Coordinates of C-alpha atoms and ligand atoms in Angstrom, one line a residue:
M1 CA -3.4 -70.1 -62.9
Q2 CA -6.4 -67.8 -62.7
D3 CA -6.3 -64.0 -63.1
I4 CA -8.2 -63.2 -59.9
L5 CA -9.4 -65.0 -56.9
I6 CA -11.8 -63.5 -54.3
R7 CA -12.0 -65.8 -51.3
N8 CA -13.5 -65.8 -47.8
G9 CA -16.8 -64.2 -48.7
I10 CA -20.5 -64.9 -48.6
I11 CA -21.8 -65.7 -52.1
M12 CA -25.0 -63.8 -53.0
D13 CA -25.2 -65.0 -56.6
G14 CA -27.9 -62.6 -57.9
T15 CA -30.7 -65.2 -58.0
G16 CA -32.0 -64.4 -54.5
R17 CA -31.0 -67.8 -53.1
K18 CA -29.5 -67.8 -49.6
G19 CA -25.9 -66.7 -49.3
Y20 CA -23.3 -69.3 -48.5
P21 CA -19.6 -69.1 -47.7
G22 CA -17.2 -69.2 -50.7
G23 CA -15.4 -67.2 -53.3
I24 CA -15.1 -66.6 -57.0
A25 CA -12.3 -67.0 -59.5
A26 CA -12.0 -65.3 -62.9
K27 CA -9.8 -65.6 -66.0
D28 CA -9.9 -63.7 -69.3
G29 CA -12.8 -61.6 -68.1
L30 CA -15.1 -64.6 -67.3
L31 CA -16.0 -66.3 -64.0
T32 CA -14.3 -69.7 -63.8
A33 CA -15.4 -70.8 -60.3
V34 CA -18.1 -69.7 -57.9
G35 CA -18.5 -71.2 -54.4
N36 CA -15.7 -73.6 -53.4
V37 CA -12.4 -72.0 -54.5
D38 CA -10.1 -74.1 -52.3
G39 CA -6.8 -74.9 -54.0
I40 CA -7.3 -72.3 -56.8
E41 CA -4.3 -70.2 -57.5
A42 CA -4.4 -66.8 -59.1
K43 CA -2.2 -63.9 -60.0
A44 CA -4.2 -61.6 -57.7
V45 CA -5.9 -62.7 -54.5
I46 CA -8.5 -60.6 -52.6
D47 CA -9.7 -61.5 -49.1
A48 CA -13.5 -60.6 -48.9
K49 CA -13.2 -60.8 -45.1
G50 CA -16.6 -62.4 -44.7
H51 CA -18.5 -59.7 -46.7
A52 CA -20.9 -60.4 -49.6
I53 CA -19.7 -61.3 -53.0
S54 CA -22.3 -60.4 -55.6
P55 CA -22.7 -59.8 -59.3
G56 CA -21.8 -56.2 -60.2
F57 CA -24.9 -54.0 -59.9
I58 CA -26.7 -52.9 -63.0
D59 CA -28.2 -49.4 -63.2
A60 CA -31.4 -50.1 -65.0
H61 CA -32.0 -46.6 -66.1
C62 CA -29.5 -43.7 -66.4
H63 CA -28.2 -41.0 -68.7
S64 CA -24.5 -41.7 -68.8
D65 CA -24.6 -42.0 -72.6
T66 CA -21.7 -39.6 -73.2
T67 CA -20.4 -39.1 -69.6
F68 CA -17.3 -41.3 -70.3
L69 CA -16.2 -38.9 -73.0
R70 CA -15.8 -36.1 -70.4
D71 CA -14.6 -38.3 -67.5
D72 CA -13.8 -42.0 -68.0
R73 CA -13.7 -42.8 -64.3
C74 CA -17.4 -42.9 -63.8
E75 CA -16.7 -42.5 -60.1
A76 CA -20.3 -42.1 -58.9
K77 CA -21.2 -45.6 -60.2
I78 CA -18.0 -47.6 -59.7
Y79 CA -17.8 -46.5 -56.0
Q80 CA -21.3 -47.9 -55.5
G81 CA -20.5 -51.3 -57.1
V82 CA -22.3 -50.5 -60.4
T83 CA -20.6 -52.3 -63.3
T84 CA -23.2 -51.9 -66.1
E85 CA -25.4 -48.9 -67.0
V86 CA -28.4 -48.9 -69.2
C87 CA -28.6 -45.6 -71.2
G88 CA -30.5 -43.9 -73.9
M89 CA -33.5 -43.3 -71.6
C90 CA -36.5 -40.9 -71.4
G91 CA -36.6 -40.5 -75.2
D92 CA -33.1 -39.2 -75.2
S93 CA -30.0 -40.5 -77.0
P94 CA -27.2 -38.8 -79.0
Y95 CA -28.3 -40.6 -82.2
P96 CA -29.8 -41.4 -84.7
S97 CA -30.6 -38.5 -87.0
L98 CA -30.9 -37.6 -90.6
P99 CA -27.8 -35.5 -91.6
E100 CA -29.9 -32.3 -92.1
H101 CA -31.5 -32.5 -88.6
R102 CA -28.4 -33.5 -86.7
H103 CA -28.2 -30.1 -85.0
N104 CA -31.3 -31.0 -83.0
L105 CA -29.4 -33.7 -81.1
D106 CA -26.9 -31.1 -79.9
T107 CA -29.2 -29.5 -77.4
R108 CA -30.9 -32.6 -76.1
K109 CA -28.6 -33.3 -73.2
S110 CA -28.5 -30.9 -70.3
W111 CA -25.3 -32.5 -68.8
P112 CA -22.7 -33.1 -70.0
Q113 CA -23.1 -31.4 -73.3
Y114 CA -21.2 -33.0 -76.1
D115 CA -22.5 -31.1 -79.1
D116 CA -19.9 -32.5 -81.4
W117 CA -20.6 -36.1 -80.3
S118 CA -24.0 -36.5 -81.7
A119 CA -24.1 -39.1 -84.5
L120 CA -26.2 -40.3 -87.4
S121 CA -26.3 -43.8 -85.9
F122 CA -25.2 -45.9 -83.0
A123 CA -22.7 -47.6 -85.3
D124 CA -21.2 -44.3 -86.3
F125 CA -20.9 -43.4 -82.6
L126 CA -19.2 -46.7 -81.8
A127 CA -16.8 -46.4 -84.7
R128 CA -15.7 -42.9 -83.4
V129 CA -15.3 -44.2 -79.9
K130 CA -13.0 -46.9 -81.2
N131 CA -11.1 -44.7 -83.6
E132 CA -10.3 -42.2 -80.8
N133 CA -9.4 -45.0 -78.3
R134 CA -12.0 -43.8 -75.8
V135 CA -12.3 -45.9 -72.7
M136 CA -14.9 -46.3 -69.9
A137 CA -15.0 -47.7 -66.4
T138 CA -18.5 -49.3 -66.6
N139 CA -20.2 -51.3 -69.3
L140 CA -22.9 -49.5 -71.3
C141 CA -26.1 -50.9 -72.8
Q142 CA -27.7 -48.4 -75.1
L143 CA -31.3 -47.7 -76.1
I144 CA -32.5 -45.4 -78.8
G145 CA -34.6 -42.4 -77.8
H146 CA -37.9 -41.7 -79.5
G147 CA -37.3 -38.0 -79.0
A148 CA -34.0 -38.2 -80.7
V149 CA -35.5 -40.2 -83.7
R150 CA -38.3 -37.7 -84.0
A151 CA -36.2 -34.6 -83.7
G152 CA -33.7 -36.1 -86.1
V153 CA -36.4 -36.4 -88.8
M154 CA -39.0 -33.8 -88.1
D155 CA -37.4 -31.4 -85.7
Y156 CA -39.5 -30.4 -82.6
E157 CA -42.7 -29.9 -84.5
G158 CA -45.9 -30.5 -82.5
R159 CA -47.8 -32.5 -85.0
V160 CA -48.5 -36.0 -86.3
P161 CA -45.8 -37.2 -88.7
T162 CA -46.6 -37.7 -92.3
G163 CA -46.7 -41.2 -93.6
A164 CA -43.3 -40.7 -95.2
E165 CA -41.7 -39.2 -92.1
L166 CA -43.1 -42.1 -90.0
D167 CA -41.6 -44.6 -92.5
V168 CA -38.2 -43.0 -92.2
M169 CA -38.3 -43.0 -88.4
L170 CA -39.4 -46.6 -88.3
D171 CA -36.7 -47.6 -90.7
E172 CA -34.1 -45.8 -88.6
L173 CA -35.2 -47.7 -85.5
D174 CA -35.3 -51.0 -87.4
R175 CA -31.7 -50.4 -88.5
E176 CA -30.5 -49.3 -85.1
L177 CA -32.0 -52.4 -83.4
T178 CA -29.8 -54.6 -85.7
T179 CA -26.6 -52.8 -84.6
G180 CA -26.6 -53.8 -80.9
V181 CA -29.1 -51.4 -79.4
W182 CA -31.2 -53.0 -76.5
G183 CA -34.4 -51.1 -77.1
F184 CA -36.3 -47.9 -77.6
S185 CA -37.2 -45.3 -74.9
L186 CA -40.1 -42.9 -74.8
G187 CA -40.0 -39.5 -73.1
L188 CA -43.7 -38.6 -73.4
E189 CA -43.5 -35.7 -70.8
Y190 CA -40.9 -34.0 -72.9
T191 CA -40.7 -32.3 -76.3
P192 CA -41.0 -33.7 -78.9
G193 CA -42.2 -37.1 -77.4
C194 CA -45.2 -35.3 -76.0
F195 CA -46.6 -34.7 -79.5
A196 CA -46.8 -38.5 -80.3
K197 CA -50.3 -40.0 -80.6
P198 CA -51.2 -43.7 -79.8
E199 CA -50.9 -44.7 -83.5
E200 CA -47.4 -43.4 -83.8
L201 CA -46.4 -45.2 -80.5
A202 CA -47.9 -48.5 -81.7
A203 CA -46.0 -48.2 -85.0
F204 CA -42.7 -48.0 -83.1
G205 CA -43.9 -50.7 -80.8
E206 CA -44.3 -53.1 -83.8
V207 CA -40.6 -52.5 -84.7
V208 CA -39.5 -53.1 -81.1
A209 CA -41.6 -56.3 -80.9
K210 CA -40.0 -57.6 -84.2
H211 CA -36.6 -57.4 -82.6
D212 CA -37.8 -58.7 -79.2
A213 CA -36.2 -55.5 -77.7
L214 CA -37.4 -53.5 -74.7
L215 CA -39.7 -50.4 -74.9
T216 CA -39.2 -48.1 -71.9
A217 CA -41.4 -45.2 -71.1
H218 CA -40.9 -42.0 -69.2
M219 CA -44.7 -41.6 -69.0
R220 CA -46.8 -38.7 -70.2
S221 CA -47.8 -38.1 -66.6
E222 CA -46.4 -39.2 -63.3
G223 CA -49.1 -37.6 -61.1
R224 CA -52.3 -36.0 -62.2
Q225 CA -53.0 -38.3 -65.2
E226 CA -50.9 -41.2 -64.0
E227 CA -53.5 -44.0 -64.5
A228 CA -54.2 -42.9 -68.1
A229 CA -50.4 -42.6 -68.7
I230 CA -49.7 -46.1 -67.4
N231 CA -52.5 -47.5 -69.6
E232 CA -51.1 -45.6 -72.6
V233 CA -47.8 -47.6 -72.2
L234 CA -49.6 -50.9 -71.4
D235 CA -51.7 -50.4 -74.6
I236 CA -48.5 -50.4 -76.7
G237 CA -47.7 -53.8 -75.2
R238 CA -51.3 -55.0 -75.7
K239 CA -51.4 -53.9 -79.3
T240 CA -48.0 -55.0 -80.4
G241 CA -46.9 -57.7 -77.9
C242 CA -43.6 -55.9 -77.3
R243 CA -42.1 -55.9 -73.8
V244 CA -42.9 -52.6 -72.1
H245 CA -41.2 -51.0 -69.1
I246 CA -42.2 -48.1 -66.9
S247 CA -39.3 -45.9 -66.0
H248 CA -38.8 -44.3 -62.6
L249 CA -42.2 -45.2 -61.2
K250 CA -43.5 -42.6 -58.7
I251 CA -46.5 -40.5 -57.7
D252 CA -45.5 -37.0 -58.3
Y253 CA -48.6 -35.2 -57.3
A254 CA -49.7 -34.4 -53.7
P255 CA -53.5 -35.0 -54.1
K256 CA -52.6 -38.6 -55.1
W257 CA -50.1 -39.3 -52.4
G258 CA -50.9 -42.6 -50.7
Q259 CA -52.3 -44.2 -53.9
A260 CA -49.2 -46.3 -54.6
P261 CA -51.2 -49.6 -54.0
A262 CA -53.8 -48.6 -56.6
V263 CA -51.1 -47.6 -59.1
W264 CA -49.2 -50.8 -58.6
K265 CA -52.4 -52.9 -59.0
I266 CA -52.8 -51.5 -62.5
I267 CA -49.4 -53.0 -63.4
E268 CA -50.0 -56.3 -61.6
D269 CA -53.4 -56.7 -63.3
A270 CA -51.8 -56.1 -66.7
Q271 CA -49.1 -58.7 -65.9
K272 CA -51.9 -61.2 -65.0
E273 CA -53.6 -60.3 -68.3
G274 CA -50.4 -61.3 -70.1
V275 CA -48.9 -57.9 -70.9
R276 CA -45.1 -58.2 -70.5
V277 CA -44.5 -55.1 -68.3
S278 CA -41.8 -54.3 -65.8
A279 CA -40.8 -51.1 -64.0
D280 CA -37.9 -49.4 -62.2
M281 CA -37.5 -46.6 -59.7
Y282 CA -34.9 -44.6 -57.8
P283 CA -35.2 -44.8 -54.0
Y284 CA -35.8 -41.1 -53.4
S285 CA -39.0 -39.0 -52.8
A286 CA -37.8 -36.2 -55.1
S287 CA -37.4 -36.0 -58.8
C288 CA -35.0 -33.9 -60.9
T289 CA -36.1 -32.5 -64.3
S290 CA -36.4 -29.4 -66.4
L291 CA -38.3 -26.4 -64.9
T292 CA -40.0 -26.2 -68.3
T293 CA -42.0 -29.4 -67.5
R294 CA -44.1 -26.9 -65.5
C295 CA -45.0 -25.0 -68.6
P296 CA -47.8 -26.0 -71.0
R297 CA -46.8 -28.5 -73.7
W298 CA -47.4 -26.1 -76.6
A299 CA -44.9 -23.7 -75.1
V300 CA -42.0 -26.2 -75.6
E301 CA -42.9 -27.0 -79.2
G302 CA -39.6 -26.2 -80.9
G303 CA -37.6 -27.1 -77.8
N304 CA -37.3 -25.9 -74.2
A305 CA -35.8 -22.6 -75.3
M306 CA -39.2 -21.8 -76.8
A307 CA -40.7 -21.6 -73.3
A308 CA -38.3 -18.7 -72.6
K309 CA -39.4 -17.0 -75.9
H310 CA -43.1 -17.4 -75.1
L311 CA -42.5 -15.9 -71.6
Q312 CA -41.3 -12.8 -73.3
G313 CA -43.9 -12.7 -76.0
P314 CA -47.6 -12.2 -76.5
R315 CA -48.6 -15.6 -74.9
R316 CA -46.8 -14.9 -71.6
A317 CA -50.0 -14.8 -69.7
E318 CA -51.0 -18.3 -70.9
V319 CA -47.6 -19.8 -69.9
M320 CA -47.8 -18.0 -66.6
A321 CA -51.2 -19.4 -65.9
E322 CA -49.9 -23.0 -66.2
L323 CA -46.6 -22.2 -64.4
T324 CA -48.5 -20.6 -61.5
N325 CA -51.0 -23.5 -61.4
R326 CA -48.2 -26.1 -61.3
L327 CA -46.2 -24.2 -58.6
S328 CA -49.5 -23.1 -57.2
E329 CA -48.6 -22.7 -53.6
K330 CA -45.6 -21.5 -51.7
Y331 CA -45.6 -25.2 -50.6
W332 CA -44.3 -26.2 -54.0
A333 CA -41.9 -23.3 -54.5
D334 CA -40.4 -24.3 -51.1
R335 CA -39.9 -27.7 -52.5
C336 CA -38.2 -26.7 -55.8
L337 CA -34.4 -26.8 -55.6
I338 CA -32.6 -25.3 -58.6
T339 CA -29.8 -27.7 -59.4
S340 CA -28.4 -26.6 -62.7
T341 CA -28.6 -23.7 -65.1
A342 CA -26.1 -25.2 -67.6
T343 CA -23.7 -22.4 -66.4
T344 CA -26.1 -19.6 -67.5
W345 CA -26.8 -18.4 -63.9
P346 CA -24.6 -20.2 -61.4
E347 CA -25.5 -17.9 -58.5
I348 CA -28.9 -19.6 -58.1
E349 CA -27.7 -23.2 -58.3
G350 CA -28.2 -25.0 -55.0
K351 CA -30.9 -22.6 -53.9
Y352 CA -34.7 -23.1 -53.4
L353 CA -37.1 -21.3 -55.7
T354 CA -38.6 -19.3 -52.7
Q355 CA -35.0 -18.2 -51.8
V356 CA -34.3 -17.0 -55.4
A357 CA -37.7 -15.2 -55.4
E358 CA -36.9 -13.5 -52.2
E359 CA -33.5 -12.4 -53.5
L360 CA -35.0 -11.1 -56.7
G361 CA -37.9 -9.4 -54.8
M362 CA -40.4 -11.3 -56.9
K363 CA -43.3 -13.7 -56.4
Y364 CA -42.2 -17.3 -56.9
E365 CA -44.1 -17.8 -60.2
D366 CA -42.4 -14.6 -61.6
A367 CA -39.0 -15.9 -60.3
A368 CA -39.7 -19.2 -62.1
A369 CA -40.4 -17.4 -65.3
E370 CA -37.3 -15.3 -64.8
I371 CA -35.2 -18.4 -64.4
I372 CA -36.7 -20.0 -67.5
I373 CA -35.9 -16.8 -69.5
R374 CA -32.4 -16.3 -68.2
T375 CA -31.4 -19.9 -68.6
E376 CA -33.2 -20.2 -72.0
G377 CA -35.1 -23.1 -70.7
K378 CA -32.0 -25.0 -69.5
A379 CA -32.7 -24.9 -65.7
T380 CA -33.2 -28.2 -64.0
C381 CA -34.6 -28.5 -60.5
I382 CA -35.0 -31.1 -57.8
F383 CA -38.8 -31.3 -57.0
F384 CA -39.6 -32.7 -53.6
T385 CA -43.0 -33.7 -54.8
M386 CA -43.4 -37.3 -53.7
D387 CA -44.4 -38.9 -50.5
D388 CA -42.2 -41.4 -48.6
R389 CA -45.1 -43.7 -48.0
D390 CA -45.5 -44.2 -51.8
T391 CA -41.7 -44.5 -52.3
L392 CA -41.4 -47.2 -49.6
Y393 CA -44.5 -49.0 -50.9
F394 CA -43.1 -49.3 -54.4
L395 CA -39.6 -50.2 -53.0
G396 CA -41.3 -53.1 -51.2
K397 CA -42.6 -54.5 -54.6
D398 CA -40.5 -56.4 -57.2
I399 CA -39.3 -53.3 -59.0
G400 CA -35.9 -52.7 -60.5
I401 CA -33.6 -50.1 -59.1
C402 CA -32.0 -47.2 -61.1
S403 CA -30.3 -44.0 -60.6
D404 CA -31.8 -42.0 -63.5
G405 CA -28.4 -40.1 -63.1
Y406 CA -25.0 -39.9 -64.5
G407 CA -21.5 -41.4 -63.9
L408 CA -20.4 -38.1 -62.3
P409 CA -17.1 -37.3 -60.6
Y410 CA -16.9 -36.5 -56.9
D411 CA -15.0 -33.2 -57.3
P412 CA -17.7 -30.5 -57.5
A413 CA -15.3 -28.3 -59.5
L414 CA -15.6 -30.8 -62.3
L415 CA -19.4 -30.5 -62.4
F416 CA -19.4 -27.2 -64.2
G417 CA -21.7 -25.5 -61.8
N418 CA -24.2 -28.3 -61.7
H419 CA -25.7 -29.4 -58.4
P420 CA -27.0 -32.9 -59.2
H421 CA -29.6 -35.0 -57.5
P422 CA -27.9 -37.4 -55.0
R423 CA -29.3 -40.4 -56.8
S424 CA -26.3 -40.5 -59.2
Y425 CA -24.0 -40.9 -56.1
G426 CA -26.2 -43.0 -53.9
A427 CA -29.2 -44.9 -55.4
F428 CA -27.8 -48.4 -55.1
V429 CA -26.2 -48.2 -51.7
R430 CA -29.2 -46.3 -50.5
F431 CA -31.5 -49.1 -51.7
L432 CA -29.3 -51.6 -49.8
R433 CA -29.5 -49.5 -46.6
L434 CA -33.3 -48.9 -46.9
N435 CA -33.7 -52.7 -47.5
R436 CA -31.8 -53.3 -44.3
E437 CA -33.8 -50.8 -42.3
H438 CA -37.2 -51.5 -43.7
G439 CA -36.9 -55.2 -44.5
F440 CA -38.4 -55.2 -48.0
G441 CA -36.7 -58.6 -48.4
T442 CA -33.6 -60.5 -47.6
A443 CA -30.2 -59.0 -48.4
E444 CA -30.0 -61.7 -51.1
D445 CA -33.2 -60.5 -52.6
A446 CA -32.0 -56.9 -52.6
V447 CA -28.9 -58.1 -54.5
R448 CA -31.2 -59.9 -57.0
R449 CA -33.1 -56.7 -57.7
L450 CA -29.8 -54.9 -58.4
T451 CA -28.4 -57.6 -60.6
S452 CA -30.3 -60.4 -62.4
K453 CA -33.6 -58.5 -62.3
A454 CA -32.2 -55.7 -64.3
A455 CA -30.4 -58.2 -66.6
D456 CA -33.6 -60.2 -67.2
M457 CA -35.6 -57.0 -67.9
L458 CA -33.1 -56.2 -70.6
H459 CA -32.5 -59.8 -71.8
L460 CA -28.9 -59.3 -70.9
R461 CA -27.8 -62.9 -70.8
D462 CA -24.1 -62.9 -69.9
R463 CA -24.1 -61.1 -66.6
G464 CA -26.3 -60.3 -63.6
R465 CA -25.6 -63.7 -61.9
L466 CA -22.5 -65.4 -60.5
V467 CA -22.2 -68.4 -62.7
P468 CA -19.0 -69.9 -64.2
G469 CA -18.8 -68.8 -67.9
L470 CA -20.6 -65.5 -67.4
A471 CA -18.8 -62.1 -67.3
A472 CA -16.7 -61.4 -64.2
D473 CA -18.5 -58.3 -63.1
V474 CA -18.4 -58.6 -59.3
T475 CA -19.0 -56.4 -56.3
V476 CA -17.8 -57.1 -52.7
F477 CA -19.7 -55.2 -50.0
D478 CA -20.5 -55.3 -46.3
P479 CA -24.3 -55.9 -46.0
E480 CA -24.2 -54.6 -42.4
T481 CA -22.8 -51.2 -43.1
V482 CA -23.3 -50.4 -46.8
A483 CA -25.0 -47.0 -47.0
D484 CA -25.3 -43.7 -49.0
T485 CA -23.9 -40.5 -47.6
A486 CA -24.9 -38.2 -50.6
T487 CA -27.3 -35.4 -49.4
W488 CA -29.5 -33.0 -51.2
L489 CA -27.1 -30.1 -50.7
E490 CA -23.9 -32.0 -50.8
P491 CA -24.6 -34.9 -53.2
W492 CA -20.9 -35.6 -54.1
Q493 CA -20.2 -38.0 -51.3
K494 CA -18.7 -41.5 -51.5
P495 CA -20.7 -44.3 -50.1
V496 CA -19.6 -46.6 -47.3
G497 CA -19.4 -50.4 -47.3
I498 CA -18.4 -51.1 -50.9
D499 CA -15.0 -52.9 -50.8
H500 CA -14.0 -54.2 -54.2
V501 CA -15.4 -54.2 -57.8
L502 CA -14.4 -56.2 -60.8
V503 CA -15.4 -55.2 -64.3
N504 CA -14.9 -57.8 -67.0
G505 CA -12.5 -59.6 -64.7
E506 CA -10.3 -56.5 -64.0
I507 CA -10.1 -54.9 -60.6
A508 CA -11.9 -51.5 -60.9
L509 CA -12.2 -50.8 -57.1
L510 CA -9.8 -52.2 -54.5
N511 CA -10.2 -51.6 -50.8
G512 CA -12.7 -48.8 -51.5
E513 CA -10.4 -46.9 -54.0
Q514 CA -10.7 -46.8 -57.7
T515 CA -7.9 -48.3 -59.8
P516 CA -6.6 -47.1 -63.2
A517 CA -8.5 -49.9 -64.9
R518 CA -11.1 -48.8 -67.5
A519 CA -12.4 -52.2 -68.4
G520 CA -16.0 -51.3 -69.3
R521 CA -17.3 -51.6 -72.9
F522 CA -20.4 -51.3 -74.9
L523 CA -22.5 -54.4 -74.6
L524 CA -24.3 -55.3 -77.7
H525 CA -27.8 -56.8 -78.1
K526 CA -27.7 -59.8 -80.4
Ligands
LIG1 ZN1 -37.2 -39.8 -67.3

């Protein structure tokens, strides 16, 4: 007697091979049969009604590190068929730190803030999760952020680490990578990652290579200096042999719109040269990040709040010069949607910068400065700064798919005034819809990119494919109708076309509604 049987579907097994009629069975959290399930009996039987049965989707890059502590439903992901999330990205993670610098980790996450959940190590964090019987709806794979390691040893200082500091940081990473962490992430556009020089990055790369883990990079530039930024990441792979991964690939700079083929060629050439490099992206032509990314890098030395200080100090003119340059035309101010002020100025959330400027009776650059000041550098914005041609070009290549978002709830009242980017609620179903409309590949290949591709990038061996013996993470969806409904102004919308989801062999979503099951867990790198 099996625990669960899903019958009468089309098996899309995650490898990309052509779908075929069949079902799956699971017992004790593992798949026991895939394909012909005639005669199998189970305690629970689900009729897939001819829809696709695929491995649960894997979010290759997101920021749900502590989301489950606030809300263990992880609605935004479960309702899309996501069963595993890869966290600790863009240089950011709630650990590790030396005890005397732990306060630095408290301010690193813009949402949700869990000041008291920072930890000295991943192992400490896991122990606390266990002691407090915390549960989660999705599986989490954790990376360690370079920014966290650096801030946890040398604060946000904009300088090269001393030999002793570097040794401490490398030892910390070495230790973390023995406790189940999957890799190391860079956030080179952010403080303090932006202060790292190539020698420092290569030293970390050596440690990552030693553990055969993954090094992911939010690059130093995703627009103006993109070629140099890609090469900086590739060089870490060239020098150390570690597997490198470019996070949320995009062209975020209008003068370079249309250059996606040239950018992609740099990556392909590196692969031919033998560099082990992969990439992911979210299927949208707008980004979401801190407004302080439009300030000069020296202005965020000491943290994003420093930008607010400098805007009220003797160097205001210097900060304003960069801010004005980066938002240089009304065109850009029109394309900057304020999404979060971390509750410091809720009245402007969900408004465009030009709208806020008008209401304040200011020029847009002065309004931007005012926002940075009043939010103490905490404001995040959606920047409509990419071109659909580039987004569609990249989507047509063999790139992994991510949300770069959080496991958010649907009820806006539970978002604490935040107005998130719709990618949290729609990235995966949107990719399936865009694949159907633009024909990047077969439906089976789209499933492969949402499942085994992400698992292979991470070296996650026990899921991402429908094979007996692997974990029973399963998504049943209708390939003909699956679609996103999340919009820029109302992102908190449930998708259509996702029928059922299993996480570790338990029913997490049934007939499009979440069940009380919280069967997710931390997956550990061995
Ligand atoms: Zn990032």
